[in-house]
mmCIF file of C-alpha atoms in Angstrom:
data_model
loop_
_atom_site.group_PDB
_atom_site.id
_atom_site.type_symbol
_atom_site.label_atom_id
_atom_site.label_comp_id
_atom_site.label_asym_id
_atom_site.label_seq_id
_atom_site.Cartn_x
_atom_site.Cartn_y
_atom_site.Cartn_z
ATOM 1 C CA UNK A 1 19.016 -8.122 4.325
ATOM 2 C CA UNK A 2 18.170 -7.383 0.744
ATOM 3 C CA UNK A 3 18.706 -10.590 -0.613
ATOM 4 C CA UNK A 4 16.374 -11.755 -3.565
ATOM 5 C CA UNK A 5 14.450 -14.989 -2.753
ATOM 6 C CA UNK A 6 15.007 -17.476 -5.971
ATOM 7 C CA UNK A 7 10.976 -17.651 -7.384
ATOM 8 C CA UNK A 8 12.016 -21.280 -8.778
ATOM 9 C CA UNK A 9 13.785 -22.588 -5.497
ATOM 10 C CA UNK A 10 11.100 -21.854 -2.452
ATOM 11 C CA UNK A 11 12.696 -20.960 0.729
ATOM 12 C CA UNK A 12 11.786 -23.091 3.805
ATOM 13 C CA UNK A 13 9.385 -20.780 5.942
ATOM 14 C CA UNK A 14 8.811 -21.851 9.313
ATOM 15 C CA UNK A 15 4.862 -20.715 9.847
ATOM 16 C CA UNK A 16 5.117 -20.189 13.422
ATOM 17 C CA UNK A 17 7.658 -17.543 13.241
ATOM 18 C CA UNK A 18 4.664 -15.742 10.273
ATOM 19 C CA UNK A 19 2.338 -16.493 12.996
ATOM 20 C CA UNK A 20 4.544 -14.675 15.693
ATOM 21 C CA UNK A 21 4.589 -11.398 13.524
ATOM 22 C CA UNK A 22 0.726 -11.382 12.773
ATOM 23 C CA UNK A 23 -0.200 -12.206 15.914
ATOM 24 C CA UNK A 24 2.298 -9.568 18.162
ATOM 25 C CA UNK A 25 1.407 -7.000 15.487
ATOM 26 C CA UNK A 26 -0.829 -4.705 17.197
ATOM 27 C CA UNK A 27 -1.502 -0.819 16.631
ATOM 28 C CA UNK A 28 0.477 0.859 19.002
ATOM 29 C CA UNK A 29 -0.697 3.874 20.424
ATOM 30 C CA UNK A 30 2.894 5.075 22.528
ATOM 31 C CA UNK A 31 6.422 4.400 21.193
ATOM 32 C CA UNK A 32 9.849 5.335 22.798
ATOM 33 C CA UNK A 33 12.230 7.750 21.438
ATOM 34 C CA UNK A 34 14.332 5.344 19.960
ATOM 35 C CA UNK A 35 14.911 5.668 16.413
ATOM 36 C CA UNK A 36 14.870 3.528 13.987
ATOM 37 C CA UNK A 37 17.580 2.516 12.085
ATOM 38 C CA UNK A 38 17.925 3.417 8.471
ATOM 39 C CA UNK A 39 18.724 0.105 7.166
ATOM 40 C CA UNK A 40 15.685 -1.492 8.879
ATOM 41 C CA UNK A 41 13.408 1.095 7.731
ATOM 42 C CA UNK A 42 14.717 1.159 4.127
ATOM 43 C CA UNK A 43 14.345 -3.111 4.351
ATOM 44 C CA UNK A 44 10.631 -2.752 5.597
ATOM 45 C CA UNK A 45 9.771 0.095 2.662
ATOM 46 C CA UNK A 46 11.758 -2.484 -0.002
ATOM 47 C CA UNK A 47 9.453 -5.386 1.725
ATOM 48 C CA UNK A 48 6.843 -2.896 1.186
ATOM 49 C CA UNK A 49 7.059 -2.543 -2.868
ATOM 50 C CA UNK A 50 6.869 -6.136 -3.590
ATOM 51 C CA UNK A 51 3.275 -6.395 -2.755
ATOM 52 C CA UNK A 52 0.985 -7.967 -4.521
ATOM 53 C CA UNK A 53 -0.766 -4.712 -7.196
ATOM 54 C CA UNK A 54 -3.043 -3.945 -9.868
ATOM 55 C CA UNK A 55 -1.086 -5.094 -13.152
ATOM 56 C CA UNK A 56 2.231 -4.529 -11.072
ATOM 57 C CA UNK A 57 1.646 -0.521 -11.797
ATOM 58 C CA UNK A 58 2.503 -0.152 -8.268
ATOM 59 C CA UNK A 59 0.246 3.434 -8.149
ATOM 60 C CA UNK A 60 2.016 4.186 -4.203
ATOM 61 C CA UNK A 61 4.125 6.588 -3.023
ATOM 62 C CA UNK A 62 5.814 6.751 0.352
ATOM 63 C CA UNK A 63 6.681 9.908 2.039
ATOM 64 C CA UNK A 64 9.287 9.966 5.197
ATOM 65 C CA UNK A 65 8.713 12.359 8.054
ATOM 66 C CA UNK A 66 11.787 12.201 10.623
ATOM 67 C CA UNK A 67 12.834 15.086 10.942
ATOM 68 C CA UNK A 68 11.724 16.975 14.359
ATOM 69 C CA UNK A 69 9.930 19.962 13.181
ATOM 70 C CA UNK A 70 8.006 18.594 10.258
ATOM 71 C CA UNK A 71 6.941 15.325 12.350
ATOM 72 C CA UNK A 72 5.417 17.423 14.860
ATOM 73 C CA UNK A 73 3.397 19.156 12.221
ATOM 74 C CA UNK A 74 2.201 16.432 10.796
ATOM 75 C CA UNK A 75 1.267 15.119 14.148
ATOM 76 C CA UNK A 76 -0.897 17.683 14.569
ATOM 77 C CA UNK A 77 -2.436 17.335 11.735
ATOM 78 C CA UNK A 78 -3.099 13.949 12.938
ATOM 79 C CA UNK A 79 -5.344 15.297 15.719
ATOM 80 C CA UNK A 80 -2.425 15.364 17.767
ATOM 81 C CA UNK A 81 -3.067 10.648 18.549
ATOM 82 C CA UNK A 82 -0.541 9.812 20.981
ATOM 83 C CA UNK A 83 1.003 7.426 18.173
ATOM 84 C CA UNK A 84 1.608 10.752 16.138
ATOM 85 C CA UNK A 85 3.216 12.677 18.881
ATOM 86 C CA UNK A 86 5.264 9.834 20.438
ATOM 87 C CA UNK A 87 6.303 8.172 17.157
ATOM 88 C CA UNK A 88 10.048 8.912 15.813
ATOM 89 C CA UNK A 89 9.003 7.946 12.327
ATOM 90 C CA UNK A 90 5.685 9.178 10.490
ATOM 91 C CA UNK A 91 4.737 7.640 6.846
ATOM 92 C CA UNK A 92 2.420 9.083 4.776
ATOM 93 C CA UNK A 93 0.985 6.317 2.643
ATOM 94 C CA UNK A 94 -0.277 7.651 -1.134
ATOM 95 C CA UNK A 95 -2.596 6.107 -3.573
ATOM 96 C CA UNK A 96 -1.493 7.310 -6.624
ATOM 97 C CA UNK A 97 -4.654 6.812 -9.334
ATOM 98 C CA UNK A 98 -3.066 9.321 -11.772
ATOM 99 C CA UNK A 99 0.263 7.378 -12.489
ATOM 100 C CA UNK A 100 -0.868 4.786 -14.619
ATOM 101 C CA UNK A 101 0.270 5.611 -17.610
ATOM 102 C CA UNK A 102 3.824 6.351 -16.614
ATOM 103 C CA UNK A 103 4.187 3.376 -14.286
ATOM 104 C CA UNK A 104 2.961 1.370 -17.812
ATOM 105 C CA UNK A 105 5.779 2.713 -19.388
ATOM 106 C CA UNK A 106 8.248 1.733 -16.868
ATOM 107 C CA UNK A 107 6.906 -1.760 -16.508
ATOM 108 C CA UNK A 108 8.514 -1.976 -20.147
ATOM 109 C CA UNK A 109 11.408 0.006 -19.092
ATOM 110 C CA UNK A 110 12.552 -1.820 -16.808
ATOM 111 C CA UNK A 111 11.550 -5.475 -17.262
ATOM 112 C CA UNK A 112 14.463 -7.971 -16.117
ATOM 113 C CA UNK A 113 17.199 -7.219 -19.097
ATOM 114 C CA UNK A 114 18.494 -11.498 -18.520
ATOM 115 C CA UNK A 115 14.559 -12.383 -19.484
ATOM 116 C CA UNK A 116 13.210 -11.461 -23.287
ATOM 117 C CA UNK A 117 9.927 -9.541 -22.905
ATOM 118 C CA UNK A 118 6.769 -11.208 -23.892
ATOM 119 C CA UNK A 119 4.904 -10.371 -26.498
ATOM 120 C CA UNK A 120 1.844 -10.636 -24.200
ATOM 121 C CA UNK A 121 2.949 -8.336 -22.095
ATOM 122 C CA UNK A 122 4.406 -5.749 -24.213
ATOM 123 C CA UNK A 123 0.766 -5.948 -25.956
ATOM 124 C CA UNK A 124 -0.886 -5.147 -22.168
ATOM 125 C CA UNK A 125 1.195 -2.247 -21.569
ATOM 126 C CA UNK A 126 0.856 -0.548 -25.257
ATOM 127 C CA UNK A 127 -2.424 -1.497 -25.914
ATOM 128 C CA UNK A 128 -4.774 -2.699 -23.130
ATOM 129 C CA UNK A 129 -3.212 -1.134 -20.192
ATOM 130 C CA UNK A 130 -3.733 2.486 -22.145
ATOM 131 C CA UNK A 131 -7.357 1.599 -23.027
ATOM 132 C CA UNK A 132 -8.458 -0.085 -19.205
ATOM 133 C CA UNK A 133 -7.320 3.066 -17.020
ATOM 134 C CA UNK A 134 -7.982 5.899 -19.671
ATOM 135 C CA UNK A 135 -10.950 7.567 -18.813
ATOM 136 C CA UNK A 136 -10.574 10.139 -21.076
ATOM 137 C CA UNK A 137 -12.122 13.830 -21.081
ATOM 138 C CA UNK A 138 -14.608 14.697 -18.465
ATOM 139 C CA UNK A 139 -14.799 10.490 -18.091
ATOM 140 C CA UNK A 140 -16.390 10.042 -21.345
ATOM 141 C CA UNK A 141 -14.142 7.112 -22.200
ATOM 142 C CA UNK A 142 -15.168 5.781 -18.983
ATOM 143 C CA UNK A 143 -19.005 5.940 -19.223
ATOM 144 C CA UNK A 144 -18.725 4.528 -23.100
ATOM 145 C CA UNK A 145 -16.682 1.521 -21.404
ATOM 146 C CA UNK A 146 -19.091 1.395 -18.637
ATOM 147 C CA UNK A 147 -22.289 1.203 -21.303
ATOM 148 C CA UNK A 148 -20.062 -1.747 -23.266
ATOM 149 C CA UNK A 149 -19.260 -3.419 -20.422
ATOM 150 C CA UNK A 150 -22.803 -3.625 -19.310
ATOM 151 C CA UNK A 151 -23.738 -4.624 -23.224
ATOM 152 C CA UNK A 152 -21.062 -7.520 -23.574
ATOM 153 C CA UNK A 153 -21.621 -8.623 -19.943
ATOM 154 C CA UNK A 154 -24.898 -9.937 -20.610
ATOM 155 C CA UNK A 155 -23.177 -12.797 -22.720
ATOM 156 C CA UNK A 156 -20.121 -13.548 -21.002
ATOM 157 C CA UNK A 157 -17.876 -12.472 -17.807
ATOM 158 C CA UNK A 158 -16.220 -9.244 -18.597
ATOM 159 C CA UNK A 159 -13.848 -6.750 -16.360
ATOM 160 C CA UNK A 160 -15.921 -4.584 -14.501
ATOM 161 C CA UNK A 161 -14.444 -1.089 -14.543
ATOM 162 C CA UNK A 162 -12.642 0.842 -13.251
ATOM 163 C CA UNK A 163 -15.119 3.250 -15.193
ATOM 164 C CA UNK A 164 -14.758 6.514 -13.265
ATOM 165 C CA UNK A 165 -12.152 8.846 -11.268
ATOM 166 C CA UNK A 166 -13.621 7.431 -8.360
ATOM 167 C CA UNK A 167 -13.547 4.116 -9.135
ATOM 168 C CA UNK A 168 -10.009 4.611 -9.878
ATOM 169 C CA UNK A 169 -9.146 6.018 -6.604
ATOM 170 C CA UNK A 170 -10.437 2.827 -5.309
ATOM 171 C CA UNK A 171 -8.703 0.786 -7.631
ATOM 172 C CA UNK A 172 -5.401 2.803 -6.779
ATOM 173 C CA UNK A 173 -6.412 2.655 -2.698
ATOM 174 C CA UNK A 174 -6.609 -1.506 -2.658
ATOM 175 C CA UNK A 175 -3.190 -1.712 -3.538
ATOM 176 C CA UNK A 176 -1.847 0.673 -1.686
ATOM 177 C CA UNK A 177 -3.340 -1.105 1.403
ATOM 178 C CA UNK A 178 -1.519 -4.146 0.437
ATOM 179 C CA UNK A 179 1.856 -2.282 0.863
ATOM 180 C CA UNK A 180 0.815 -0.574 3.992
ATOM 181 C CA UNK A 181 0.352 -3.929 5.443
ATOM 182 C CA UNK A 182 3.448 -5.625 4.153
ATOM 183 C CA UNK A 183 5.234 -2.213 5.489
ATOM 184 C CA UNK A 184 3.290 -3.243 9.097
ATOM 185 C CA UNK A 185 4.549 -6.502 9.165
ATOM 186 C CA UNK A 186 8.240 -5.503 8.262
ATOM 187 C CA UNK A 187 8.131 -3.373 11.054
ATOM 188 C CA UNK A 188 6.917 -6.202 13.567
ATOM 189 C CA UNK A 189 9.626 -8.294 11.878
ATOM 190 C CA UNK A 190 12.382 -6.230 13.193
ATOM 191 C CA UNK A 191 11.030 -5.752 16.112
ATOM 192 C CA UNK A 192 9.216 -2.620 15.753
ATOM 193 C CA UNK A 193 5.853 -1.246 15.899
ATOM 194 C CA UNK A 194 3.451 1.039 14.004
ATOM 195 C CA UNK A 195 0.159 2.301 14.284
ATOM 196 C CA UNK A 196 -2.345 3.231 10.920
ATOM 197 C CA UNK A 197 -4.393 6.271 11.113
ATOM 198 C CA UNK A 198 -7.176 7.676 8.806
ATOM 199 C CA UNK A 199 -7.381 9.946 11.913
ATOM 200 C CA UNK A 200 -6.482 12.894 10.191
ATOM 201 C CA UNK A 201 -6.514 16.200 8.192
ATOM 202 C CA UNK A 202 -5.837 14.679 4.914
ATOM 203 C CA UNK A 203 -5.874 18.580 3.352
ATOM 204 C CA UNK A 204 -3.437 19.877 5.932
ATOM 205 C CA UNK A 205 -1.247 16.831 5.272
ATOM 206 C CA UNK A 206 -1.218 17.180 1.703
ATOM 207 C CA UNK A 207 -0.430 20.936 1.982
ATOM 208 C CA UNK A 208 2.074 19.911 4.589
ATOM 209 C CA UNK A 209 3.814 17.343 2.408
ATOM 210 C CA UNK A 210 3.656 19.107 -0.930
ATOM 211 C CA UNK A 211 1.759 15.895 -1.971
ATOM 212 C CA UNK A 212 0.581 15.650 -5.891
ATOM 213 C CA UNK A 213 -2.910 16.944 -5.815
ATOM 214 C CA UNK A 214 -4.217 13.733 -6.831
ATOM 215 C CA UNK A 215 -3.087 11.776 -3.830
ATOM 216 C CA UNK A 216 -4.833 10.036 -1.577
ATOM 217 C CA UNK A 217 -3.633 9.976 1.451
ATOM 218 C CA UNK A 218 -4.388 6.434 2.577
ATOM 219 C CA UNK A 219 -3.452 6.787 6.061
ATOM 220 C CA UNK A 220 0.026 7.847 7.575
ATOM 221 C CA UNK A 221 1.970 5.222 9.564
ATOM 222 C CA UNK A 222 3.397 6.030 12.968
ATOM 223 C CA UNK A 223 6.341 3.497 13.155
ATOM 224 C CA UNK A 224 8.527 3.027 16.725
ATOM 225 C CA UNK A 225 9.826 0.946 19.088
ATOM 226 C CA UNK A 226 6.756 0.013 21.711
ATOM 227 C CA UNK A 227 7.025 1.777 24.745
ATOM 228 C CA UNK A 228 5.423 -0.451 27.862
ATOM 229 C CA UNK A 229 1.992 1.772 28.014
ATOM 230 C CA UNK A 230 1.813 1.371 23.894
ATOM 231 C CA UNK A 231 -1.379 -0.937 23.557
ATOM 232 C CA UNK A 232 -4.437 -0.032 25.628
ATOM 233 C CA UNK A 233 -5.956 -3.396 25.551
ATOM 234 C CA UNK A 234 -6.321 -6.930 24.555
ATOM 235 C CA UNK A 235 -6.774 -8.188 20.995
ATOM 236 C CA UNK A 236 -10.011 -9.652 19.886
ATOM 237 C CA UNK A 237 -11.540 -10.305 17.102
ATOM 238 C CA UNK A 238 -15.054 -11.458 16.278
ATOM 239 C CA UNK A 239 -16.379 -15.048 16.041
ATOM 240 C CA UNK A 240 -15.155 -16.073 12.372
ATOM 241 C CA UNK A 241 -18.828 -18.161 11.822
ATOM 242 C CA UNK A 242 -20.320 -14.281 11.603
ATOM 243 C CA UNK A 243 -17.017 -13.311 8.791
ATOM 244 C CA UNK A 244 -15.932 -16.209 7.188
ATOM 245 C CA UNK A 245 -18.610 -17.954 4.733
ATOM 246 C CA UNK A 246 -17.349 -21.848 2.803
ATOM 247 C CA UNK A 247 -19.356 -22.073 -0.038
#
């Protein structure tokens, strides 16, 4: 289940099998009682990790809710959504914008021991890495970068921030979303279902959780096995002429 795909030796991938996942993956809104089993949940959140992320700093956390008690708490901090209340599983997906610096440190850490470290990258992690997130006291770092930025832009193409806390709680939240999807389709891939709601409390969920203060709660994740009344309607989408723009 956990076996590593070979990056040099491409699996054959049979596209209508992807398609069947995307297109059967719907947010369900009622799930049985069955559970889900621990190995299939701890593929989908191993499926979830290798998504695609900001200078692989990986700035998520995942936090489990099955037991009874707690899952109906956090349901109701969920408004109470039928995918909350029904669901056996609850995931609380964080952004993490604060764990830069650490997860920098660990990308040297734990680099693959059978492949020598490149200079390059050792370089990003000491030197740039530490200079791109930091924005320093009050975000004065961040401003002078922002003023620079603006300065050397003029001339050539330059990286555009992130200059601010907020900026870095988006940076943080676009990654995060990638997992949340690639957890999604995991879940579809088994067989079973979820349902992604910003519907919430997000203070009452942190409190509830004992979540680092700077979390963001990007949504929490009801995951299940569909029950038969689990998706109110049919799928549409709009017409891609009015989304999708070739240049």
């Amino acid at each position: 289940m956990n076996a590593k795909v070979d990056e040099l030796s491409l699996p054959e991938i049979d596209v209508e099998e992807f398609r069947k996942v995307v297109r059967s993956r719907r947010s369900v809104r009622r799930f049985t009682d069955e559970p889900i089993p621990d190995a299939v949940l701890e593929d989908c959140l191993e499926l979830a990790t290798l998504a695609p992320n900001s200078s692989n700093l990986q700035p998520w956390e995942f936090y489990v809710v099955k037991t009874p008690e707690l899952r109906g708490k956090l349901a109701e901090a969920c408004l109470g959504q039928n995918a909350a209340t029904t669901a056996p599983v609850l995931i609380a997906i964080v952004a993490r914008p604060d764990t830069w610096r650490r997860h920098a440190q660990l990308a040297l850490d734990e680099w693959p021991k059978d492949e020598k470290l490149p200079p390059i990258v050792e370089k990003y992690y000491k030197k740039i890495a530490p200079l791109h997130y930091n924005q320093g006291p009050f975000g004065l770092l961040g401003a002078a970068k922002k003023t620079a930025g603006l300065a050397v832009g003029l001339a050539r193409p330059v990286p555009r921030g992130p200059y601010s806390v907020n900026e870095m709680k988006v940076w943080a939240t676009k990654s995060t979303a990638l997992a949340a999807q690639n957890l999604m389709l995991a879940l579809r891939a088994h067989g079973y279902d979820s349902c992604p709601m910003e519907g919430m409390d997000e203070c009452r969920v942190k409190k509830l959780l004992n979540l680092p203060s700077k979390g963001l709660v990007t949504m929490v994740l009801a995951a299940g096995r569909r029950a038969e009344n689990g998706v109110y309607n049919s799928q549409y989408r709009f017409d891609q002429k009015t989304l999708v723009h070739y240049l």
